Amino acid sequence: EQFATIFEELWNRGIIATDRIKEIESETKTFIDIIQDPAEIQKRYQALIASAKKQVLLFLPTTTAYRREEKIGIFESLEEARGADIRILLPTDKEIEEKIQEKIKSKKGFEIRRIKTTIPTESRSKILVIDRREYLMVELRDNSKESFIEAVGSAIFSNSISTVLSYVTMFDSLWGQSE
């Protein structure tokens, strides 16, 4: 009976062999980090954008979020992502629309689409997907704040393929609706 109990415990805590084999073959270990420190969130956000090789998908929930990204240099970082396909979804106003048009005139592979939001259904999360391999989901705590650090709450950073692909699917759906 003791061996049966030990076996059951080991069995329940075990990792599915095919998952472990895929992990070893791809040489990447799946991780999910919850980040509580806004300064660390900003640092990770900027580092992720800088690491982009193929694609950047960015969903900004509000026009104020756009202004905060601009202040911390996210759009300059995006412009430097050489060769990466950059797609951004955000609600815009006339001022932002003009700034965006100025930015994308000279940038190949840089597309921005407007989304319509209504106050009761306004999104409260910023989502960044890099190269279809990692994502950063940042919770918006207080949209009235002008500073990135004051506005954000916690964040989730991960390379979980199933979650990354879920975010890509949602982004693509919103992208298609914004045409």
Coordinates of N, CA and C in Angstrom, one line a residue:
E1 N 0.8 -1.2 0.0 CA 0.0 0.0 0.0 C 0.9 1.3 0.0
Q2 N 2.0 1.2 0.7 CA 2.9 2.4 0.7 C 3.4 2.7 -0.7
F3 N 3.8 1.6 -1.4 CA 4.3 1.8 -2.7 C 3.3 2.3 -3.7
A4 N 2.1 1.9 -3.5 CA 1.0 2.3 -4.3 C 0.7 3.8 -4.1
T5 N 0.8 4.3 -2.9 CA 0.7 5.7 -2.5 C 1.8 6.5 -3.1
I6 N 3.0 6.0 -3.0 CA 4.2 6.7 -3.5 C 4.1 6.8 -5.1
F7 N 3.7 5.7 -5.7 CA 3.5 5.6 -7.1 C 2.5 6.6 -7.6
E8 N 1.3 6.6 -6.9 CA 0.2 7.6 -7.2 C 0.7 9.0 -7.2
E9 N 1.5 9.3 -6.1 CA 2.0 10.7 -5.9 C 3.0 11.1 -7.1
L10 N 3.9 10.2 -7.4 CA 4.8 10.4 -8.5 C 4.1 10.5 -9.8
W11 N 3.1 9.7 -10.0 CA 2.3 9.7 -11.3 C 1.6 11.0 -11.4
N12 N 1.0 11.5 -10.3 CA 0.2 12.8 -10.4 C 1.1 14.0 -10.6
R13 N 2.3 13.9 -10.1 CA 3.3 15.1 -10.3 C 4.1 14.9 -11.5
G14 N 4.0 13.9 -12.3 CA 4.8 13.6 -13.4 C 4.5 14.6 -14.6
I15 N 5.4 14.6 -15.5 CA 5.3 15.4 -16.7 C 5.0 14.5 -17.9
I16 N 4.1 14.8 -18.8 CA 3.8 14.0 -19.9 C 5.1 13.9 -20.8
A17 N 5.4 12.6 -21.1 CA 6.7 12.4 -21.8 C 6.8 13.1 -23.1
T18 N 5.7 13.1 -23.9 CA 5.8 13.8 -25.2 C 6.1 15.3 -25.0
D19 N 5.5 15.9 -24.0 CA 5.7 17.3 -23.7 C 7.1 17.6 -23.3
R20 N 7.7 16.7 -22.5 CA 9.1 16.8 -22.1 C 10.0 16.6 -23.2
I21 N 9.7 15.7 -24.1 CA 10.6 15.5 -25.3 C 10.6 16.7 -26.2
K22 N 9.4 17.3 -26.4 CA 9.3 18.5 -27.3 C 10.1 19.6 -26.7
E23 N 10.0 19.8 -25.3 CA 10.7 20.8 -24.6 C 12.2 20.6 -24.8
I24 N 12.7 19.4 -24.7 CA 14.1 19.1 -24.8 C 14.6 19.4 -26.2
E25 N 13.8 18.9 -27.2 CA 14.1 19.1 -28.6 C 14.2 20.6 -29.0
S26 N 13.3 21.4 -28.5 CA 13.2 22.8 -28.8 C 14.2 23.6 -28.0
E27 N 14.8 23.0 -27.0 CA 15.7 23.6 -26.0 C 15.1 24.8 -25.3
T28 N 13.8 24.9 -25.3 CA 13.2 26.0 -24.5 C 12.3 25.4 -23.5
K29 N 12.4 26.0 -22.3 CA 11.5 25.6 -21.2 C 10.4 26.6 -21.1
T30 N 9.2 26.1 -21.0 CA 8.0 26.9 -20.9 C 8.1 27.6 -19.6
F31 N 7.8 28.9 -19.6 CA 7.7 29.7 -18.3 C 6.6 30.7 -18.4
I32 N 6.1 31.0 -17.2 CA 5.1 32.0 -17.0 C 5.5 32.8 -15.8
D33 N 5.8 34.1 -16.1 CA 6.3 35.0 -15.0 C 5.2 36.0 -14.7
I34 N 4.9 36.2 -13.5 CA 4.0 37.3 -13.1 C 4.8 38.4 -12.5
I35 N 4.7 39.6 -13.1 CA 5.6 40.7 -12.7 C 4.7 41.8 -12.1
Q36 N 5.1 42.1 -10.8 CA 4.3 43.1 -10.1 C 4.9 44.5 -10.1
D37 N 6.2 44.6 -10.4 CA 6.9 45.9 -10.3 C 6.8 46.6 -11.6
P38 N 6.1 47.8 -11.7 CA 5.9 48.5 -12.9 C 7.2 48.9 -13.6
A39 N 8.3 49.2 -12.9 CA 9.6 49.5 -13.5 C 10.1 48.3 -14.2
E40 N 10.0 47.1 -13.6 CA 10.4 45.8 -14.3 C 9.5 45.5 -15.5
I41 N 8.3 45.8 -15.4 CA 7.4 45.6 -16.6 C 7.8 46.5 -17.7
Q42 N 8.1 47.8 -17.5 CA 8.6 48.7 -18.5 C 9.9 48.2 -19.1
K43 N 10.8 47.7 -18.3 CA 12.1 47.2 -18.8 C 11.9 46.0 -19.6
R44 N 11.1 45.1 -19.2 CA 10.8 43.8 -20.0 C 10.1 44.2 -21.3
Y45 N 9.2 45.1 -21.3 CA 8.5 45.5 -22.4 C 9.4 46.1 -23.5
Q46 N 10.3 46.9 -23.1 CA 11.3 47.5 -24.0 C 12.3 46.5 -24.5
A47 N 12.7 45.6 -23.7 CA 13.6 44.5 -24.1 C 13.0 43.6 -25.1
L48 N 11.7 43.2 -24.9 CA 11.0 42.3 -25.8 C 10.9 43.0 -27.2
I49 N 10.6 44.2 -27.2 CA 10.5 44.9 -28.5 C 11.8 44.9 -29.2
A50 N 12.9 45.2 -28.5 CA 14.2 45.2 -29.0 C 14.7 43.8 -29.5
S51 N 14.1 42.8 -29.0 CA 14.5 41.4 -29.4 C 13.7 40.9 -30.6
A52 N 12.8 41.6 -31.1 CA 11.9 41.2 -32.2 C 12.8 41.0 -33.5
K53 N 12.6 39.8 -34.1 CA 13.3 39.5 -35.4 C 12.3 39.5 -36.5
K54 N 11.1 38.9 -36.3 CA 10.2 38.6 -37.4 C 8.9 39.4 -37.3
Q55 N 8.3 39.5 -36.1 CA 7.0 40.1 -36.0 C 6.7 40.6 -34.7
V56 N 6.0 41.8 -34.7 CA 5.5 42.4 -33.4 C 4.1 42.6 -33.6
L57 N 3.3 42.1 -32.7 CA 1.8 42.4 -32.6 C 1.6 43.1 -31.3
L58 N 1.0 44.3 -31.4 CA 0.8 45.1 -30.2 C -0.6 45.6 -30.2
F59 N -1.3 45.4 -29.1 CA -2.7 45.8 -28.9 C -2.6 46.8 -27.8
L60 N -3.0 48.1 -28.1 CA -3.1 49.1 -27.0 C -4.5 49.4 -26.8
P61 N -4.9 49.4 -25.5 CA -6.3 49.5 -25.2 C -6.9 50.9 -25.2
T62 N -6.1 52.0 -25.1 CA -6.6 53.3 -25.1 C -5.7 54.3 -25.8
T63 N -6.2 55.5 -26.1 CA -5.4 56.5 -26.7 C -4.4 57.0 -25.7
T64 N -4.8 57.0 -24.4 CA -3.8 57.4 -23.3 C -2.7 56.5 -23.3
A65 N -2.9 55.2 -23.5 CA -1.9 54.2 -23.5 C -0.9 54.5 -24.6
Y66 N -1.4 54.9 -25.8 CA -0.5 55.3 -26.9 C 0.4 56.4 -26.5
R67 N -0.1 57.4 -25.8 CA 0.7 58.6 -25.4 C 1.8 58.1 -24.4
R68 N 1.4 57.2 -23.5 CA 2.4 56.7 -22.6 C 3.5 55.9 -23.3
E69 N 3.2 55.1 -24.3 CA 4.2 54.3 -25.0 C 5.1 55.3 -25.7
E70 N 4.5 56.4 -26.3 CA 5.3 57.4 -27.0 C 6.3 58.0 -26.0
K71 N 5.9 58.3 -24.8 CA 6.8 58.9 -23.8 C 8.0 58.0 -23.4
I72 N 7.8 56.7 -23.4 CA 8.9 55.8 -23.0 C 9.7 55.3 -24.1
G73 N 9.4 55.8 -25.3 CA 10.2 55.5 -26.5 C 9.9 54.2 -27.2
I74 N 8.7 53.6 -27.0 CA 8.3 52.3 -27.6 C 8.3 52.4 -29.1
F75 N 7.8 53.5 -29.6 CA 7.6 53.7 -31.1 C 9.0 53.8 -31.8
E76 N 9.9 54.5 -31.1 CA 11.3 54.6 -31.7 C 11.9 53.2 -31.7
S77 N 11.7 52.4 -30.6 CA 12.2 51.0 -30.6 C 11.6 50.2 -31.7
L78 N 10.3 50.4 -32.0 CA 9.6 49.7 -33.0 C 10.2 50.0 -34.4
E79 N 10.5 51.3 -34.6 CA 11.0 51.8 -35.8 C 12.4 51.1 -36.1
E80 N 13.1 50.8 -35.0 CA 14.5 50.2 -35.1 C 14.4 48.7 -35.3
A81 N 13.3 48.1 -35.2 CA 13.1 46.7 -35.3 C 13.3 46.3 -36.8
R82 N 14.5 46.2 -37.3 CA 14.7 46.0 -38.7 C 14.2 44.7 -39.2
G83 N 13.5 44.7 -40.3 CA 13.0 43.5 -40.9 C 11.8 42.9 -40.2
A84 N 11.4 43.4 -39.1 CA 10.2 42.8 -38.4 C 8.9 43.4 -38.9
D85 N 7.9 42.6 -39.1 CA 6.6 43.0 -39.5 C 5.9 43.5 -38.3
I86 N 5.5 44.8 -38.3 CA 4.9 45.4 -37.1 C 3.5 45.7 -37.3
R87 N 2.6 45.2 -36.5 CA 1.2 45.5 -36.6 C 0.7 45.9 -35.2
I88 N 0.0 47.1 -35.3 CA -0.5 47.7 -34.0 C -2.0 48.0 -34.2
L89 N -2.7 47.6 -33.2 CA -4.2 47.9 -33.1 C -4.4 48.8 -31.9
L90 N -5.1 49.9 -32.2 CA -5.4 50.9 -31.1 C -6.5 51.8 -31.4
P91 N -7.2 52.3 -30.4 CA -8.2 53.3 -30.7 C -7.4 54.6 -30.9
T92 N -7.9 55.4 -31.8 CA -7.2 56.7 -32.1 C -8.1 57.9 -32.1
D93 N -7.5 59.0 -32.0 CA -8.2 60.3 -32.2 C -7.4 61.0 -33.3
K94 N -7.9 62.2 -33.7 CA -7.3 62.9 -34.9 C -5.8 63.2 -34.7
E95 N -5.4 63.6 -33.5 CA -4.0 63.9 -33.2 C -3.1 62.7 -33.4
I96 N -3.5 61.6 -32.8 CA -2.8 60.3 -32.9 C -2.7 59.8 -34.3
E97 N -3.8 60.0 -35.0 CA -3.9 59.5 -36.4 C -2.8 60.3 -37.3
E98 N -2.7 61.6 -37.1 CA -1.7 62.3 -37.8 C -0.3 61.9 -37.4
K99 N 0.0 61.7 -36.1 CA 1.3 61.3 -35.7 C 1.7 59.9 -36.3
I100 N 0.7 59.0 -36.3 CA 0.9 57.7 -36.9 C 1.2 57.7 -38.3
Q101 N 0.4 58.5 -39.1 CA 0.7 58.7 -40.5 C 2.1 59.2 -40.8
E102 N 2.6 60.1 -40.0 CA 3.9 60.6 -40.1 C 4.9 59.5 -39.9
K103 N 4.7 58.7 -38.9 CA 5.7 57.7 -38.5 C 5.8 56.6 -39.6
I104 N 4.6 56.2 -40.1 CA 4.6 55.0 -41.0 C 4.9 55.3 -42.5
K105 N 5.0 56.6 -42.8 CA 5.3 57.0 -44.2 C 6.6 56.3 -44.7
S106 N 7.6 56.3 -43.8 CA 8.9 55.8 -44.2 C 9.2 54.4 -43.8
K107 N 8.3 53.8 -43.1 CA 8.6 52.4 -42.6 C 7.8 51.3 -43.3
K108 N 8.6 50.4 -43.9 CA 8.0 49.3 -44.5 C 7.7 48.2 -43.5
G109 N 6.6 47.5 -43.7 CA 6.2 46.5 -42.7 C 5.6 47.0 -41.4
F110 N 5.2 48.2 -41.4 CA 4.6 48.9 -40.2 C 3.2 49.3 -40.5
E111 N 2.3 48.5 -39.9 CA 0.8 48.8 -40.2 C 0.1 49.1 -38.9
I112 N -0.8 50.1 -38.9 CA -1.5 50.4 -37.7 C -3.0 50.5 -38.2
R113 N -3.8 49.8 -37.4 CA -5.3 49.9 -37.6 C -6.0 50.4 -36.4
R114 N -7.1 51.1 -36.7 CA -7.9 51.6 -35.6 C -9.0 50.6 -35.2
I115 N -9.2 50.6 -33.9 CA -10.3 49.8 -33.4 C -11.3 50.7 -32.8
K116 N -12.6 50.3 -32.8 CA -13.6 51.1 -32.2 C -13.8 50.6 -30.8
T117 N -13.8 51.5 -29.8 CA -14.2 51.0 -28.5 C -15.2 51.9 -27.9
T118 N -16.0 51.4 -27.0 CA -17.0 52.2 -26.3 C -16.6 52.1 -24.8
I119 N -16.9 53.2 -24.1 CA -16.4 53.3 -22.7 C -16.8 52.0 -21.9
P120 N -18.1 51.5 -21.9 CA -18.4 50.4 -21.1 C -17.6 49.1 -21.4
T121 N -17.1 49.0 -22.6 CA -16.4 47.7 -23.0 C -15.0 48.0 -23.2
E122 N -14.5 49.1 -22.8 CA -13.1 49.4 -23.0 C -12.1 48.3 -22.4
S123 N -11.2 48.0 -23.2 CA -10.2 47.0 -22.8 C -9.3 47.5 -21.7
R124 N -8.9 46.6 -20.8 CA -8.0 47.1 -19.7 C -6.6 46.4 -19.7
S125 N -6.3 45.8 -20.9 CA -5.0 45.2 -21.0 C -4.3 45.5 -22.3
K126 N -3.0 45.6 -22.2 CA -2.1 45.8 -23.3 C -1.5 44.5 -23.6
I127 N -1.5 44.1 -24.9 CA -0.9 42.8 -25.2 C 0.1 43.0 -26.3
L128 N 1.3 42.3 -26.0 CA 2.4 42.4 -27.0 C 2.8 40.9 -27.2
V129 N 2.9 40.6 -28.5 CA 3.4 39.3 -28.9 C 4.6 39.5 -29.8
I130 N 5.7 38.8 -29.5 CA 6.9 38.9 -30.2 C 7.2 37.6 -30.9
D131 N 7.4 37.7 -32.3 CA 7.8 36.5 -33.1 C 7.0 35.3 -32.9
R132 N 5.8 35.4 -32.4 CA 4.9 34.3 -32.2 C 5.5 33.3 -31.2
R133 N 6.4 33.8 -30.3 CA 7.1 32.9 -29.3 C 6.9 33.4 -27.9
E134 N 6.7 34.7 -27.7 CA 6.6 35.2 -26.3 C 5.5 36.3 -26.3
Y135 N 4.9 36.4 -25.1 CA 3.9 37.5 -25.0 C 4.1 38.2 -23.7
L136 N 3.6 39.4 -23.6 CA 3.6 40.2 -22.4 C 2.2 40.8 -22.4
M137 N 1.4 40.5 -21.4 CA 0.1 41.1 -21.2 C 0.2 42.0 -19.9
V138 N -0.1 43.3 -20.2 CA 0.1 44.2 -19.1 C -1.3 44.8 -18.7
E139 N -1.6 44.6 -17.4 CA -2.9 45.1 -16.9 C -2.8 46.6 -16.7
L140 N -3.8 47.3 -17.1 CA -4.0 48.7 -17.0 C -4.7 49.0 -15.7
R141 N -4.0 49.6 -14.7 CA -4.6 49.9 -13.4 C -5.3 51.2 -13.4
D142 N -4.7 52.3 -13.9 CA -5.3 53.6 -13.9 C -5.0 54.3 -15.2
N143 N -5.9 54.3 -16.1 CA -5.7 54.9 -17.4 C -5.6 56.5 -17.4
S144 N -6.0 57.1 -16.3 CA -5.9 58.5 -16.2 C -4.4 59.0 -16.0
K145 N -3.6 58.1 -15.6 CA -2.2 58.5 -15.3 C -1.4 58.7 -16.6
E146 N -0.5 59.7 -16.6 CA 0.3 60.0 -17.8 C 1.5 59.2 -17.9
S147 N 2.0 58.7 -16.7 CA 3.2 57.9 -16.6 C 2.9 56.4 -16.8
F148 N 3.8 55.7 -17.6 CA 3.6 54.3 -17.7 C 3.7 53.6 -16.4
I149 N 4.6 53.9 -15.6 CA 4.8 53.2 -14.3 C 3.6 53.4 -13.3
E150 N 3.0 54.6 -13.4 CA 1.8 54.9 -12.5 C 0.6 54.2 -13.1
A151 N 0.5 54.0 -14.4 CA -0.7 53.5 -15.0 C -0.9 52.0 -15.0
V152 N 0.3 51.3 -15.0 CA 0.2 49.8 -15.1 C 0.1 49.1 -13.7
G153 N -0.5 47.9 -13.7 CA -0.6 47.1 -12.5 C 0.4 46.0 -12.6
S154 N -0.1 44.8 -12.8 CA 0.8 43.7 -12.9 C 0.9 43.2 -14.4
A155 N 1.7 42.3 -14.7 CA 1.9 41.8 -16.1 C 2.2 40.3 -16.0
I156 N 1.9 39.6 -17.1 CA 2.2 38.2 -17.3 C 3.1 38.2 -18.5
F157 N 4.3 37.5 -18.4 CA 5.3 37.3 -19.4 C 5.5 35.8 -19.6
S158 N 5.3 35.3 -20.8 CA 5.4 33.9 -21.0 C 5.8 33.5 -22.4
N159 N 6.2 32.3 -22.5 CA 6.5 31.7 -23.8 C 5.6 30.5 -24.1
S160 N 4.5 30.3 -23.3 CA 3.6 29.2 -23.4 C 3.0 29.3 -24.8
I161 N 3.3 28.3 -25.7 CA 2.9 28.3 -27.1 C 1.4 28.4 -27.2
S162 N 0.6 27.6 -26.4 CA -0.8 27.6 -26.5 C -1.4 29.0 -26.2
T163 N -0.8 29.7 -25.2 CA -1.3 31.1 -24.9 C -0.9 32.1 -25.9
V164 N 0.4 32.0 -26.4 CA 0.8 32.9 -27.5 C -0.1 32.7 -28.7
L165 N -0.4 31.5 -29.1 CA -1.2 31.3 -30.3 C -2.6 31.8 -30.0
S166 N -3.1 31.7 -28.8 CA -4.4 32.2 -28.5 C -4.5 33.7 -28.7
Y167 N -3.4 34.4 -28.2 CA -3.3 35.9 -28.4 C -3.2 36.2 -29.8
V168 N -2.4 35.5 -30.6 CA -2.3 35.7 -32.0 C -3.6 35.6 -32.7
T169 N -4.4 34.6 -32.4 CA -5.7 34.4 -33.0 C -6.6 35.5 -32.7
M170 N -6.6 36.0 -31.4 CA -7.5 37.1 -31.0 C -7.1 38.4 -31.8
F171 N -5.7 38.6 -31.8 CA -5.2 39.8 -32.5 C -5.6 39.7 -34.0
D172 N -5.5 38.6 -34.6 CA -5.8 38.4 -36.1 C -7.3 38.7 -36.3
S173 N -8.1 38.2 -35.4 CA -9.6 38.4 -35.5 C -9.9 39.9 -35.4
L174 N -9.3 40.6 -34.4 CA -9.5 42.0 -34.3 C -9.0 42.8 -35.5
W175 N -7.8 42.3 -36.0 CA -7.2 42.9 -37.1 C -8.2 42.9 -38.4
G176 N -8.7 41.7 -38.5 CA -9.7 41.5 -39.6 C -10.9 42.3 -39.5
Q177 N -11.4 42.5 -38.3 CA -12.6 43.3 -38.1 C -12.3 44.8 -38.3
S178 N -11.1 45.2 -38.1 CA -10.8 46.6 -38.2 C -10.6 47.1 -39.7
E179 N -10.6 46.2 -40.6 CA -10.4 46.6 -42.0 C -11.5 47.5 -42.5

